Structure formats: C-alpha cells, structure tokens
XYZ file of C-alpha atoms in Angstrom:
719
model
C -23.489 8.922 -6.833
C -25.091 6.228 -8.994
C -24.567 5.446 -12.678
C -27.302 5.378 -15.265
C -27.132 4.783 -19.019
C -28.778 7.931 -20.262
C -27.864 10.892 -22.426
C -29.756 13.801 -20.950
C -31.647 15.039 -17.912
C -34.612 13.207 -16.403
C -36.774 13.964 -13.335
C -37.160 10.967 -10.983
C -38.561 10.079 -7.587
C -36.093 8.510 -5.161
C -37.139 6.092 -2.384
C -35.255 7.010 0.829
C -34.233 4.554 3.530
C -37.046 5.729 5.820
C -39.657 4.952 3.174
C -40.321 8.535 2.092
C -40.071 9.564 -1.534
C -38.138 12.580 -2.746
C -38.024 14.237 -6.114
C -34.693 14.504 -7.887
C -32.988 14.868 -11.218
C -30.848 12.303 -13.028
C -27.957 13.836 -14.960
C -25.906 12.050 -17.544
C -22.150 12.338 -17.080
C -21.936 14.440 -20.222
C -24.569 16.853 -18.893
C -22.817 16.983 -15.510
C -19.482 17.952 -17.055
C -21.204 20.593 -19.178
C -22.780 22.422 -16.222
C -21.874 26.160 -16.362
C -19.936 26.265 -13.087
C -16.879 28.212 -12.092
C -13.780 26.029 -12.580
C -13.075 25.785 -8.849
C -16.685 24.843 -8.102
C -16.685 22.233 -10.866
C -13.524 20.605 -9.506
C -14.968 20.574 -5.999
C -18.136 18.924 -7.341
C -16.192 16.313 -9.319
C -13.993 15.484 -6.321
C -17.068 15.076 -4.087
C -18.766 12.828 -6.665
C -15.625 10.724 -7.017
C -15.528 10.217 -3.260
C -19.219 9.244 -3.174
C -18.940 6.854 -6.110
C -19.556 3.289 -4.871
C -16.556 1.012 -5.066
C -16.771 -2.178 -7.040
C -15.793 -3.853 -10.267
C -18.955 -3.031 -12.203
C -18.256 -1.757 -15.675
C -20.546 1.254 -15.211
C -18.791 2.243 -11.992
C -15.329 1.964 -13.526
C -16.423 3.915 -16.586
C -17.871 6.700 -14.464
C -14.782 6.782 -12.221
C -12.497 6.985 -15.243
C -14.474 9.882 -16.726
C -14.408 11.788 -13.426
C -10.669 11.205 -13.001
C -9.967 12.399 -16.541
C -11.964 15.569 -15.999
C -10.345 16.120 -12.613
C -6.675 15.908 -13.565
C -7.146 18.083 -16.632
C -9.096 20.683 -14.656
C -6.623 20.647 -11.773
C -3.740 21.428 -14.102
C -5.691 24.359 -15.560
C -6.417 25.573 -12.025
C -2.727 25.249 -11.114
C -1.850 27.520 -14.032
C -4.343 30.084 -12.794
C -3.094 29.835 -9.216
C 0.501 30.515 -10.248
C -0.620 33.468 -12.352
C -2.278 35.024 -9.278
C 0.508 34.235 -6.811
C -1.318 31.472 -4.890
C 1.819 29.337 -4.801
C 0.911 26.654 -2.278
C -2.534 26.262 -3.780
C -1.031 25.787 -7.247
C 1.429 23.231 -5.875
C -1.367 21.226 -4.255
C -3.377 21.336 -7.496
C -0.687 19.973 -9.810
C 0.209 17.287 -7.270
C -3.475 16.272 -7.077
C -3.587 16.178 -10.886
C -0.623 13.768 -10.977
C -2.244 11.538 -8.345
C -5.561 11.431 -10.227
C -3.779 10.703 -13.515
C -1.907 7.783 -11.929
C -5.203 6.442 -10.573
C -6.721 6.732 -14.039
C -3.760 4.828 -15.482
C -4.540 1.987 -13.110
C -8.094 1.817 -14.452
C -7.338 2.430 -18.144
C -3.665 1.555 -18.737
C -4.081 1.040 -22.458
C -5.817 4.327 -23.225
C -4.113 6.624 -20.686
C -0.720 7.838 -21.823
C 1.701 10.253 -20.234
C 1.886 12.746 -23.070
C -1.215 14.652 -21.972
C 0.019 14.876 -18.389
C 3.455 16.005 -19.584
C 1.930 18.760 -21.718
C -0.154 19.977 -18.784
C 2.795 20.014 -16.376
C 4.889 21.863 -18.960
C 2.174 24.538 -19.097
C 2.235 24.815 -15.305
C 6.043 25.086 -15.381
C 5.799 27.829 -17.991
C 3.701 29.925 -15.577
C 6.230 29.458 -12.808
C 9.105 30.340 -15.110
C 7.339 33.474 -16.305
C 6.752 34.593 -12.711
C 10.247 33.746 -11.422
C 12.491 34.456 -14.404
C 10.618 37.128 -16.324
C 8.653 38.668 -13.401
C 5.356 38.216 -15.237
C 1.891 37.682 -13.768
C 2.301 38.267 -10.032
C 5.918 37.530 -9.061
C 6.956 36.667 -5.478
C 6.921 39.732 -3.248
C 9.787 38.962 -0.856
C 13.160 37.168 -0.965
C 11.789 34.392 1.231
C 8.739 34.010 -0.984
C 10.972 33.973 -4.061
C 13.174 31.244 -2.561
C 10.237 29.076 -1.534
C 8.559 29.358 -4.946
C 11.840 28.279 -6.558
C 11.602 25.223 -4.297
C 8.118 24.518 -5.690
C 9.518 24.861 -9.206
C 12.248 22.329 -8.364
C 9.611 19.802 -7.247
C 7.741 20.314 -10.510
C 10.932 19.907 -12.536
C 11.623 16.595 -10.800
C 8.065 15.415 -11.410
C 8.428 16.152 -15.113
C 11.750 14.278 -15.209
C 10.144 11.305 -13.450
C 7.670 10.883 -16.320
C 10.653 9.788 -18.463
C 9.230 11.261 -21.672
C 10.930 13.299 -24.428
C 11.182 16.920 -23.334
C 11.108 20.178 -25.319
C 14.455 21.515 -26.503
C 14.197 24.544 -24.201
C 13.515 22.484 -21.079
C 17.139 22.078 -19.967
C 17.757 25.828 -20.217
C 14.756 26.584 -18.000
C 15.708 23.803 -15.581
C 19.284 25.065 -15.289
C 18.176 28.600 -14.439
C 15.495 27.624 -11.942
C 17.690 25.144 -10.060
C 20.702 27.463 -9.907
C 18.783 30.578 -8.895
C 16.568 28.599 -6.528
C 19.511 26.982 -4.760
C 21.295 30.296 -4.289
C 18.105 32.049 -3.137
C 17.367 29.343 -0.556
C 20.927 29.509 0.786
C 20.403 33.206 1.574
C 17.498 32.526 3.961
C 17.744 32.418 7.745
C 15.807 29.159 8.046
C 17.987 26.060 8.285
C 15.366 24.083 6.338
C 15.592 26.563 3.445
C 19.389 26.356 3.404
C 19.290 22.558 3.363
C 16.892 22.676 0.428
C 19.269 25.104 -1.284
C 22.139 22.617 -0.932
C 20.029 19.850 -2.462
C 19.041 22.056 -5.427
C 22.615 23.103 -6.168
C 23.750 19.477 -6.105
C 20.953 18.586 -8.528
C 22.033 21.495 -10.705
C 25.678 20.383 -10.623
C 24.731 16.887 -11.813
C 23.606 18.313 -15.140
C 26.587 20.605 -15.706
C 29.520 19.461 -17.857
C 32.064 21.176 -15.591
C 32.057 22.466 -12.052
C 32.285 26.245 -11.664
C 34.920 27.577 -9.277
C 32.429 29.197 -6.936
C 30.351 26.070 -6.274
C 32.770 24.221 -3.979
C 33.283 27.302 -1.805
C 29.535 27.954 -1.672
C 28.715 24.369 -0.674
C 31.467 24.260 1.942
C 30.424 27.519 3.593
C 26.784 26.461 3.630
C 27.499 23.088 5.236
C 29.754 24.709 7.855
C 27.081 27.275 8.750
C 24.429 24.557 9.102
C 26.708 22.486 11.314
C 27.463 25.563 13.424
C 23.723 26.052 14.005
C 23.198 22.524 15.361
C 24.197 23.249 19.000
C 21.519 25.960 19.138
C 18.848 23.799 17.515
C 15.897 22.527 19.537
C 16.121 19.180 17.672
C 19.759 18.770 16.542
C 19.640 15.088 15.588
C 16.658 15.598 13.305
C 18.384 18.613 11.723
C 21.583 16.629 11.177
C 19.595 13.795 9.602
C 17.894 16.284 7.277
C 21.295 17.753 6.345
C 22.569 14.290 5.413
C 19.540 13.753 3.188
C 20.181 17.047 1.399
C 23.783 15.918 0.735
C 22.746 12.602 -0.858
C 24.030 13.664 -4.301
C 27.336 15.014 -2.983
C 29.478 11.952 -3.842
C 28.242 11.989 -7.435
C 29.457 15.544 -8.066
C 32.895 15.160 -6.462
C 35.749 14.799 -8.942
C 37.861 11.647 -8.725
C 36.892 8.129 -7.671
C 39.028 8.228 -4.512
C 37.435 11.457 -3.295
C 33.986 10.110 -4.129
C 34.690 7.001 -2.043
C 35.967 9.138 0.849
C 32.858 11.360 0.809
C 30.599 8.314 0.610
C 32.378 6.734 3.568
C 32.186 9.923 5.638
C 28.441 10.263 5.060
C 27.952 6.584 5.931
C 29.864 7.020 9.204
C 27.672 9.968 10.237
C 24.520 8.017 9.362
C 25.754 5.087 11.427
C 26.483 7.332 14.408
C 22.986 8.818 14.194
C 21.457 5.353 14.061
C 23.413 4.229 17.102
C 22.584 7.407 19.033
C 18.887 7.003 18.278
C 18.947 3.322 19.207
C 20.702 4.049 22.490
C 17.957 6.469 23.549
C 15.046 4.436 22.201
C 13.200 1.822 24.262
C 14.418 -1.753 24.126
C 11.357 -2.756 22.099
C 12.305 -0.206 19.448
C 15.904 -1.356 19.344
C 14.769 -4.959 18.823
C 11.620 -4.777 16.749
C 10.600 -1.138 16.306
C 7.788 -1.621 18.821
C 6.611 1.268 20.949
C 4.957 -0.392 23.947
C 5.622 1.337 27.261
C 5.679 -1.824 29.329
C 5.021 -2.069 33.069
C 5.622 0.907 35.329
C 7.153 0.802 38.789
C 5.591 2.142 41.967
C 6.984 5.186 43.847
C 8.587 3.053 46.638
C 10.612 1.191 44.004
C 11.825 4.523 42.587
C 13.109 5.432 46.049
C 15.044 2.139 46.255
C 16.599 2.644 42.816
C 17.721 6.182 43.667
C 19.351 4.983 46.900
C 21.137 2.199 45.021
C 22.417 4.726 42.499
C 23.715 6.940 45.325
C 25.544 3.989 46.851
C 27.147 3.144 43.503
C 28.103 6.773 42.831
C 29.654 8.338 45.949
C 30.071 12.094 46.123
C 32.448 13.552 43.542
C 33.645 17.014 42.775
C 32.099 16.979 39.329
C 28.397 17.932 39.235
C 25.605 15.492 38.346
C 23.084 16.603 35.743
C 19.460 15.714 36.492
C 17.203 15.164 33.488
C 13.526 14.470 32.886
C 12.937 12.170 29.884
C 10.283 10.061 28.174
C 11.703 6.803 26.757
C 9.110 3.977 26.588
C 10.563 0.573 27.363
C 13.769 1.923 28.927
C 14.769 1.609 32.557
C 13.232 4.001 35.117
C 16.524 5.773 35.935
C 18.734 6.009 32.848
C 22.157 7.213 33.922
C 25.670 7.724 32.677
C 28.820 9.539 33.664
C 27.708 12.669 35.528
C 24.071 12.151 34.558
C 20.915 10.836 36.249
C 17.539 10.884 34.526
C 13.985 10.103 35.570
C 12.124 8.258 32.814
C 8.473 9.275 33.114
C 7.350 6.585 30.660
C 8.511 3.942 33.164
C 7.011 5.475 36.311
C 3.648 6.968 35.268
C 0.756 4.658 34.314
C -0.675 5.003 30.780
C -4.222 5.481 32.119
C -5.261 8.921 33.411
C -3.779 9.343 36.859
C -4.433 11.653 39.762
C -2.073 14.645 40.159
C -1.131 13.260 43.556
C 0.540 10.299 41.832
C 2.869 12.610 39.921
C 3.789 14.331 43.184
C 4.482 10.954 44.829
C 6.774 9.986 41.924
C 8.755 13.206 42.244
C 8.998 12.903 46.009
C 10.327 9.352 45.652
C 13.008 10.552 43.255
C 14.134 13.679 45.078
C 13.813 12.783 48.775
C 16.805 10.376 48.748
C 18.850 13.111 47.059
C 17.837 15.568 49.792
C 18.854 13.165 52.568
C 22.528 12.861 51.627
C 25.060 15.219 53.270
C 25.486 18.612 51.662
C 28.371 19.161 49.325
C 27.093 17.212 46.341
C 26.779 19.384 43.224
C 23.534 19.041 41.312
C 22.595 20.599 37.992
C 18.997 20.539 36.821
C 18.568 20.701 33.079
C 15.538 22.399 31.595
C 12.697 19.871 31.468
C 11.398 21.057 28.085
C 14.800 20.554 26.443
C 15.388 17.054 27.810
C 11.818 15.869 27.260
C 11.776 17.213 23.722
C 15.079 15.527 22.929
C 13.750 12.111 23.951
C 10.254 12.629 22.515
C 11.563 13.632 19.091
C 12.918 10.086 18.647
C 9.717 8.590 20.038
C 7.618 10.581 17.544
C 9.962 9.844 14.642
C 9.534 6.115 15.313
C 5.742 6.457 15.110
C 4.937 6.726 18.812
C 2.255 9.057 20.112
C 1.318 10.457 23.502
C -2.303 10.277 24.585
C -4.087 13.373 25.857
C -3.747 12.155 29.450
C -0.014 11.530 28.979
C 0.429 15.071 27.679
C -1.227 16.387 30.837
C 0.994 14.128 32.952
C 4.049 15.648 31.307
C 2.902 19.137 32.229
C 2.222 18.144 35.850
C 5.604 16.427 36.042
C 7.357 19.556 34.753
C 5.815 21.652 37.512
C 6.771 19.148 40.211
C 10.262 18.689 38.740
C 10.936 22.401 39.036
C 9.385 22.548 42.525
C 11.539 19.751 43.952
C 14.784 20.638 42.218
C 14.599 24.407 42.553
C 15.275 26.867 45.372
C 14.120 25.819 48.814
C 14.422 22.104 48.087
C 17.405 20.549 46.291
C 18.748 23.984 45.236
C 20.202 22.476 42.067
C 22.002 24.796 39.693
C 19.488 25.592 36.972
C 20.509 25.123 33.347
C 18.091 27.045 31.143
C 17.175 25.673 27.735
C 19.611 27.039 25.186
C 17.022 28.146 22.673
C 18.441 30.707 20.238
C 16.859 34.154 20.262
C 14.272 34.729 17.572
C 15.742 35.918 14.295
C 13.716 38.859 13.058
C 14.124 39.899 9.459
C 12.431 39.927 6.070
C 9.902 37.110 5.770
C 10.229 35.996 9.414
C 7.293 34.765 11.466
C 7.459 34.888 15.275
C 4.413 33.502 17.080
C 3.360 32.787 20.638
C -0.101 31.187 20.733
C -2.079 31.745 23.898
C -2.769 28.838 26.253
C -6.370 28.791 25.028
C -5.323 28.629 21.388
C -3.022 25.708 22.180
C -5.863 23.993 24.037
C -8.141 24.493 21.037
C -5.556 22.973 18.705
C -5.179 20.075 21.142
C -8.919 19.424 20.795
C -8.573 19.279 17.022
C -5.530 16.996 17.140
C -6.509 14.617 19.949
C -10.243 14.945 20.594
C -11.743 15.644 17.180
C -14.864 13.474 17.707
C -15.744 15.653 20.719
C -15.507 18.935 18.808
C -18.744 18.610 16.808
C -21.017 17.796 19.773
C -19.344 20.515 21.874
C -19.898 23.156 19.192
C -23.495 22.025 18.760
C -24.067 22.325 22.523
C -22.584 25.829 22.515
C -24.908 26.820 19.674
C -27.924 25.462 21.558
C -26.880 27.359 24.701
C -25.988 30.552 22.854
C -28.540 32.553 24.864
C -27.386 31.098 28.188
C -24.346 33.209 29.192
C -24.249 31.700 32.684
C -23.690 28.217 31.256
C -20.955 29.385 28.897
C -19.186 31.393 31.576
C -19.287 28.539 34.084
C -17.857 26.055 31.585
C -15.235 28.532 30.361
C -14.093 29.195 33.929
C -13.163 25.503 34.224
C -10.908 25.600 31.127
C -7.806 26.972 32.887
C -4.930 24.540 32.573
C -6.754 22.537 29.864
C -8.229 19.607 31.768
C -9.029 17.873 28.471
C -12.727 18.805 28.228
C -13.509 19.997 24.693
C -16.692 21.811 25.734
C -14.854 23.826 28.422
C -12.073 24.758 25.999
C -14.410 25.802 23.186
C -16.582 27.873 25.540
C -13.479 29.737 26.715
C -12.236 30.113 23.142
C -15.492 31.845 22.233
C -15.692 34.061 25.325
C -12.041 35.101 25.512
C -10.558 34.689 22.012
C -13.486 35.364 19.660
C -14.001 32.031 17.907
C -17.539 31.160 16.830
C -18.861 28.469 14.520
C -21.299 28.906 11.680
C -24.903 27.889 12.245
C -24.893 25.249 9.523
C -21.391 23.748 9.800
C -19.608 24.741 13.031
C -17.119 21.870 12.521
C -15.993 23.452 9.250
C -15.389 26.760 11.020
C -13.205 25.075 13.610
C -11.373 23.081 10.939
C -10.628 26.280 9.006
C -9.094 27.844 12.104
C -7.123 24.771 13.184
C -5.786 23.975 9.719
C -4.465 27.457 8.964
C -3.054 27.783 12.512
C -1.148 24.488 12.366
C 0.114 25.243 8.861
C 1.575 28.509 10.105
C 3.088 26.999 13.265
C 4.895 24.331 11.242
C 6.855 27.017 9.400
C 7.369 29.614 12.143
C 9.550 30.473 15.097
C 7.650 29.377 18.202
C 8.367 31.588 21.184
C 8.797 29.936 24.573
C 8.208 31.747 27.847
C 8.198 31.015 31.553
C 4.469 30.384 31.888
C 3.384 27.202 33.710
C 3.486 24.230 31.313
C 0.242 22.825 29.930
C -0.428 19.463 28.325
C -1.776 20.980 25.126
C 1.697 22.395 24.388
C 3.005 18.832 24.054
C -0.052 17.745 22.079
C 0.505 20.517 19.534
C 4.238 19.795 19.222
C 3.433 16.116 18.673
C 0.857 16.971 16.014
C 3.307 19.240 14.207
C 6.075 16.622 14.358
C 3.927 13.832 12.978
C 1.475 15.416 10.571
C 2.583 18.915 9.627
C 6.134 18.630 8.330
C 8.132 18.611 11.563
C 8.723 20.593 14.712
C 8.866 24.388 14.483
C 11.978 26.323 15.443
C 11.774 26.894 19.205
C 13.208 30.287 20.126
C 13.617 32.645 23.074
C 12.646 36.305 23.217
C 14.752 38.413 20.884
C 16.704 41.409 22.095
C 14.471 44.417 22.688
C 16.295 46.343 19.986
C 15.667 43.546 17.442
C 11.922 44.235 17.316
C 12.461 47.904 16.565
C 15.145 47.037 14.009
C 12.542 44.904 12.233
C 10.107 47.834 12.131
C 12.658 50.527 11.221
C 11.880 52.154 7.883
C 9.133 49.642 7.104
C 5.448 49.965 6.391
C 3.769 48.219 9.341
C 0.188 46.991 9.678
C -1.192 46.403 13.192
C -4.405 44.407 13.627
C -5.638 44.876 17.162
C -8.685 45.983 19.176
C -6.443 48.832 20.408
C -5.836 50.054 16.867
C -7.018 53.618 17.542
C -4.835 53.989 20.644
C -1.794 52.585 18.818
C -2.347 54.984 15.924
C -2.598 57.902 18.341
C 0.712 56.882 19.946
C 2.331 56.714 16.524
C 0.961 59.981 15.143
C 1.894 61.907 18.267
C 5.472 60.615 18.084
C 5.297 59.106 21.582
C 5.826 55.624 20.104
C 9.389 56.681 19.155
C 10.289 58.160 22.579
C 9.416 55.335 24.965
C 12.748 54.647 26.663
C 15.691 56.442 28.153
C 18.235 53.989 26.744
C 16.704 52.541 23.576
C 16.479 54.570 20.357
C 13.522 53.784 18.088
C 13.872 54.542 14.376
C 10.819 55.842 12.468
C 8.468 53.468 10.682
C 5.101 53.789 9.008
C 2.044 52.434 10.816
C -1.466 51.680 9.676
C -4.018 49.924 11.836
C -7.051 47.716 11.456
C -9.594 46.597 14.040
C -10.177 42.805 13.870
C -13.674 41.304 13.779
C -15.444 41.819 17.094
C -16.695 38.279 17.632
C -16.360 37.893 21.391
C -19.480 36.302 22.847
C -22.323 37.048 22.274
C -21.493 38.894 19.026
C -21.604 37.015 15.696
C -20.703 39.583 13.037
C -20.841 37.140 10.099
C -21.994 33.615 9.311
C -19.033 32.071 11.123
C -15.380 32.472 12.028
C -14.155 31.812 8.492
C -16.482 34.487 7.095
C -15.206 37.021 9.647
C -11.620 36.092 8.783
C -12.279 36.546 5.073
C -13.908 39.940 5.693
C -10.834 41.020 7.661
C -8.550 39.793 4.868
C -10.587 41.759 2.334
C -9.900 44.879 4.384
C -6.208 43.962 4.462
C -6.265 43.494 0.693
C -7.813 46.920 0.212
C -5.031 48.472 2.299
C -2.419 46.607 0.238
C -3.889 47.966 -2.987
C -3.581 51.429 -1.516
C -0.020 50.882 -0.266
C 1.736 47.538 0.452
C 3.015 46.686 3.917
C 6.069 44.609 4.822
C 5.478 43.801 8.520
C 2.292 42.522 10.156
C 1.730 42.789 13.922
C -1.357 41.091 15.318
C -3.061 40.932 18.700
C -6.431 39.707 17.492
C -7.110 36.616 19.596
C -8.163 33.585 17.615
C -7.552 35.438 14.328
C -3.805 35.865 14.966
C -2.399 32.704 13.400
C -4.741 32.549 10.364
C -4.048 36.231 9.625
C -0.292 35.626 9.713
C -0.680 32.568 7.506
C -2.594 34.544 4.896
C -0.252 37.556 5.079
C 2.798 35.366 4.441
C 1.126 33.430 1.637
C -0.338 36.437 -0.162
C 2.076 39.290 0.540
C 5.319 37.760 1.830
C 5.148 39.946 4.926
C 7.154 39.413 8.095
C 4.745 38.542 10.911
C 4.838 38.898 14.688
C 1.942 37.447 16.699
C 2.765 37.485 20.405
C -0.637 38.504 21.746
C -1.237 41.686 23.783
C 2.508 41.911 24.545
C 2.948 43.599 21.163
C 1.093 46.675 22.470
C 3.958 47.456 24.856
C 6.241 47.931 21.855
C 4.003 50.874 20.945
C 3.888 52.375 24.440
C 0.576 50.905 25.595
C 0.876 49.601 29.155
C -1.287 46.596 30.071
C -1.198 44.136 32.933
C 0.603 41.502 30.838
C 3.565 43.830 30.169
C 3.527 46.088 33.232
C 7.020 45.054 34.332
C 8.655 44.930 30.892
C 11.523 47.467 30.830
C 9.716 49.395 33.581
C 12.955 50.933 34.875
C 13.927 52.409 31.503
C 10.565 53.883 30.512
C 9.758 57.531 29.983
C 6.469 57.459 31.864
C 4.941 60.488 30.119
C 5.170 58.727 26.735
C 3.123 55.711 27.804
C -0.642 55.144 27.814
C -1.815 52.902 30.621
C -5.011 50.900 30.348
C -6.513 48.294 32.663
C-alpha cells in the first residue's frame, strides 16, 4: 500500500516492474474506511493493508499506519462482541487480544494522543457480553459443562487484561469479577482434564485474593483438588511438565494462607519442589544444556565403540538378582549409555548421526548394543521399558529447552523403535516387556478421543517440517490431475512416510479425500492442518500397537512447541465405556457407511451385538461426508467441502441437537470434531473405520475385535 495526500477517488495508471502499465484506482484513507463492506471483510482488508504498508519513518507512512491501527482495534472489539453473542468463543478471544495488541502498537506511534480509556470502554463492552452469556444465559450460552468451564476461563483472561490497564473501573465491576472467577474456578475443577483443573485452582486463588475473609469450603476444595492432581501424575504421559504446570497454578497460594509462619512454610515447600524439578531436568539434559542452555548434539560414536561400552558396563555390573531395566532415550550431549542402579539406557542422540542415515546403520547400532547382552550366561533378568514412554520422557525436556528434531531424526526414531523391539523381544533377548502405562481414555461429556491415521499424521508432518515443499507438490498434483497412473504410483510409495511431500499428498488425496482448490491449494492444506492441530492439542490421543512412524514424533514435537503442549496420551478405553458414552444420548455419525449404520440401528441389531455386553439404547442420526476421493472434486476445495458438510450438521442441530459425534470420514475427521466441539460442545470420537464395529459393521480393520463374544447374526460384514 502507498500513501497519497488526496481526499477522494482518482483513476491512475501504474507502471509495473516489467515495464507494463496497469490501470488502477487511488483511494484516500477516508474513502477506504467508508467502503460498504461487511465488518469481518473490512477488518481483513485493513489487516492486509497494514501488513503491506512499507516500513519507515516517513510522516505519511506513520500517519497511515496509525489510522489503520485505530480502525483495526476499534473494529476488532466490535467483532469480539458479536462473536461472543453468537457463541464463537475462541474467535472472540482472538479478536479482543488482537485489539489490545493493535492498541499497544498505536500507543507506540502516538503516545500523546492514544489513551487507555477507549480501550477500557471497549473491553468492558466485550466483558458485558460474556457476563450476559455466562451469568444470565443470554445470547447463545455455552452448551455443555466443559464449554461453560472453558468460556469462564476466557472471561478470567479478559478480567485480568482489564485489571492490567490500571484505570478506574465501574462500580459494578468487582461484583461481576467475583461471580465469574468463583463460578469459573468451580466449573473448571469439575472437568476431567488436568489442565482444566489446574486452571480452576488458579482462578479460585485469584478470587480468594479479593475476598475479605476465607470461606470454610475453600480450603477443603483446594486441598482435594491438589491431591487429585498429584494422584494423576503417575498415569500422566508427561508428569514433570504437569507438575511444573501445577506449581504455576499455585503461585498465589502463599498470599492467601493465613499467618506469616504458614505463608513462609508454603513458600518454602513450593520452592523445594521447584528446585527438585530443576535438578531432575538438569540431570537428564545434555551437558551443554546444564552449562549454557545449548542444544548441540555433539559427536556420535561408531557401532564398534557401543559394543565396547556395553561390555565394560557388564564387567562393572556383574549378574544380580534384581532385574535391569533397558531404556531407549534421546538426550543430546549426554553419554551414549546413561545408566544408574538397575538401569541401562541407549542414548540415540549420541549414536545416530544428525544427517539422514541408511536404515542399516540403525540396525548396526542396535546389534552393537544387544549382542554383548545376548552373549552373557543366562540367568540375568532384563526388563525392556516401552520405547515411546522413555523417548517421550527425555524428548519433553529437549523440546521444553527449545530443541527440535529434524525430519530425518524423526524417521530414525521410528526405525530405532522397531529394531529395539526386535532385539529385546521374544526370540532374542526375551526381556520382560513393560508396556507404557498410559491411562485408558476417559469418555464423558465434552470428551474428545482421536486416533489420526498414519496418512493424516504424515500430512501434518509435511505442514510442520516441510512446508516449503507443500505448495509445489500440490501444484504438481493439480497439473497431473488427469494422470491417475502417476498419482497412484506416487501414493504407493507413501507407506511409512519416507519424507516425500508429493508422495504423502498424493496418498492423502487418493485414500483420505483431501483436495486443494484450483486457485489456492496451499490455503486448503493450511485450513486442514490448522484445525487438525488445534483439535489434537486439546484431545486425548489414542495409541495403538501399529508400527511406529517418524511423522508421529514430528506431530508430537509440533504440538509441544507451537500448539500449547502435548496432548493426553491414552490407551483404548474399556469396551463398555464407549457404549456408556452413547447411552441415552443423541448421536450423530458421519461416515460413508451411514446408510448401513442407520439400518443396523433401526433394526435393533446394533443393541444386540454381544453375548456378554449389554448395550443401552441411544438415538442415532447419520450423515454422509463429502465424497472427495480422487478424482472427484465436489466443491472448490477441501475447505468448501468441509463447510458444506458443517452446514448440513448445522441443519440437523436446528432440527434436534446432538451430544455425541462419531466420525469415520477420512481427512475430514479432525476438522469436523474441532468444529463440533467449538460450536456445539459435543463429545467427539474419531478413531477411523474402527468406530463401525461399535455399530455391528465388520470390516478388515476390526475383524478380530471381540470376535469370540459376537452374536454373528447381528453383524453385517463388508469387505
């Protein structure tokens, strides 16, 4: 955008870089702001113009930037009000936060003429909408307890932002603040998610700070909540990170304890726990991190040297009755074989080169580690801990310190996991296997249980680690759209995710139904990846026994570093738990097998599937997802097909709301769950075609599930 001192509209001819001339129109800033656009479109235009505005200290540029910023923050606050009135909670939150950021930027340009009173008034109006929805159930109040708790959390952020302005507040403000903090804290404490309960503790402590006296119930409530969170730590997939988050939520605890001696004791106890966490993290971090927070891997040792180190360890640790636990870890800068009492680990960061290596090298590393163990006399007790658990424990510290695995390192991890299990399992070392102690998925109101397919994980890996390759790959697919042989050949090579974006995206289109728009295929892929990662960051991620793939580690790393933290890793729930979730609920199934599932339900066969498992009645409606498997392109692009599907879902909600969403719709699964949680507060289960077996539809992927307890005449078998 360029500036021009003018008051109206003027046609001009613009000289392009290639020498050609193009006709255009000059608009004054006043005329631009007066364009009759929808509010959302106007804000999008202003934000784009602000980004295109040339940087510099010219007076015209600063004046134009200031005018755009002023229009932006005012418009964003109006949009936030509208979003909260329609129940778009996360959108409203992002809008008022953007308004604050733009106002602060404007203050930097015009400190003398930009006060805080206008911003305060706008935020108060936004708060009024939230209070009306939460306290008085106006507009479109939250639909589920989880939704209600999370929106109270948004209100608490807004309350803090208003306090941070340090301006005189309306007389009614403290009354509204007291109610929102108290109800929000209690609502968050009732949720299954540990993150929600930690947020609830922090809100109640904030609430207590502003109360003249402490109510009798508060101490008991805080104590029970802390005890329950501590009891969950052994089952957590990242206990140290959860404990650190719990300490942060208890920051205000000393200030609300009565008596100076008790305050000092609480402060000291929290400091001791923080110190222990710091020492534990330092002990497992590489030497460079302990000394200077560096993250260099350092030199790696060759397989023959690994063999020597293992033999030396065996000489120093003669056979004992107590078992030795074998672990696979990733600790850059640490020694190749970290060990302690009853523990021996193989540090992959010290034995695998950072550059892409051949799979044979990984096998040589594992052989060098295990062969000396196999050569000692029998009688030694070995325990092999689950590689995912031990790798994730070490990587969580690596990621928290700012480290990142490359795409080739992620693939090396997957290869190492396979070889680790091969050498330590039956037929080789015969070590006692210790499965990962992931808790079973907790299914209830507002839950979200997901299991992305290997192809979906590979697609997300492309977005996170190979984004520059995505655009050219999508363009090549569009050019070869009428060449099915090419697409099928490239898709056939995608198994195991070798790191080729073109192979992955071809397979994603042929097998999962993704397709980019003709004009902006990158935007289509971004829409899918963004909504999928947003959902995964706040879901229960189901682990299974499938062969490991590098993209799994790439996605976990992306979630840990850019999407709010690792998801809750869980195991399959009890079979009865799924039917308990559905019992008495209105269920919506989105699947290509919608008609068959509805037939099973209407005939009653879906409630008589097993000899030993009763199934309570539930309501079921079905919807067929967009049929966008190659070569079909039902709309302009993936995002248009998704929106059309969501419009159909919205029409069904207007007819009769649903409380549980089941999806087996390929690439649409995660975005559909994200939208269903945001808009309707529904519980979501997206585990791929395996969900069909819960309705009595027998496919190859679930042929052996509960096969001995089935009533065969109640099942429909398809290829």
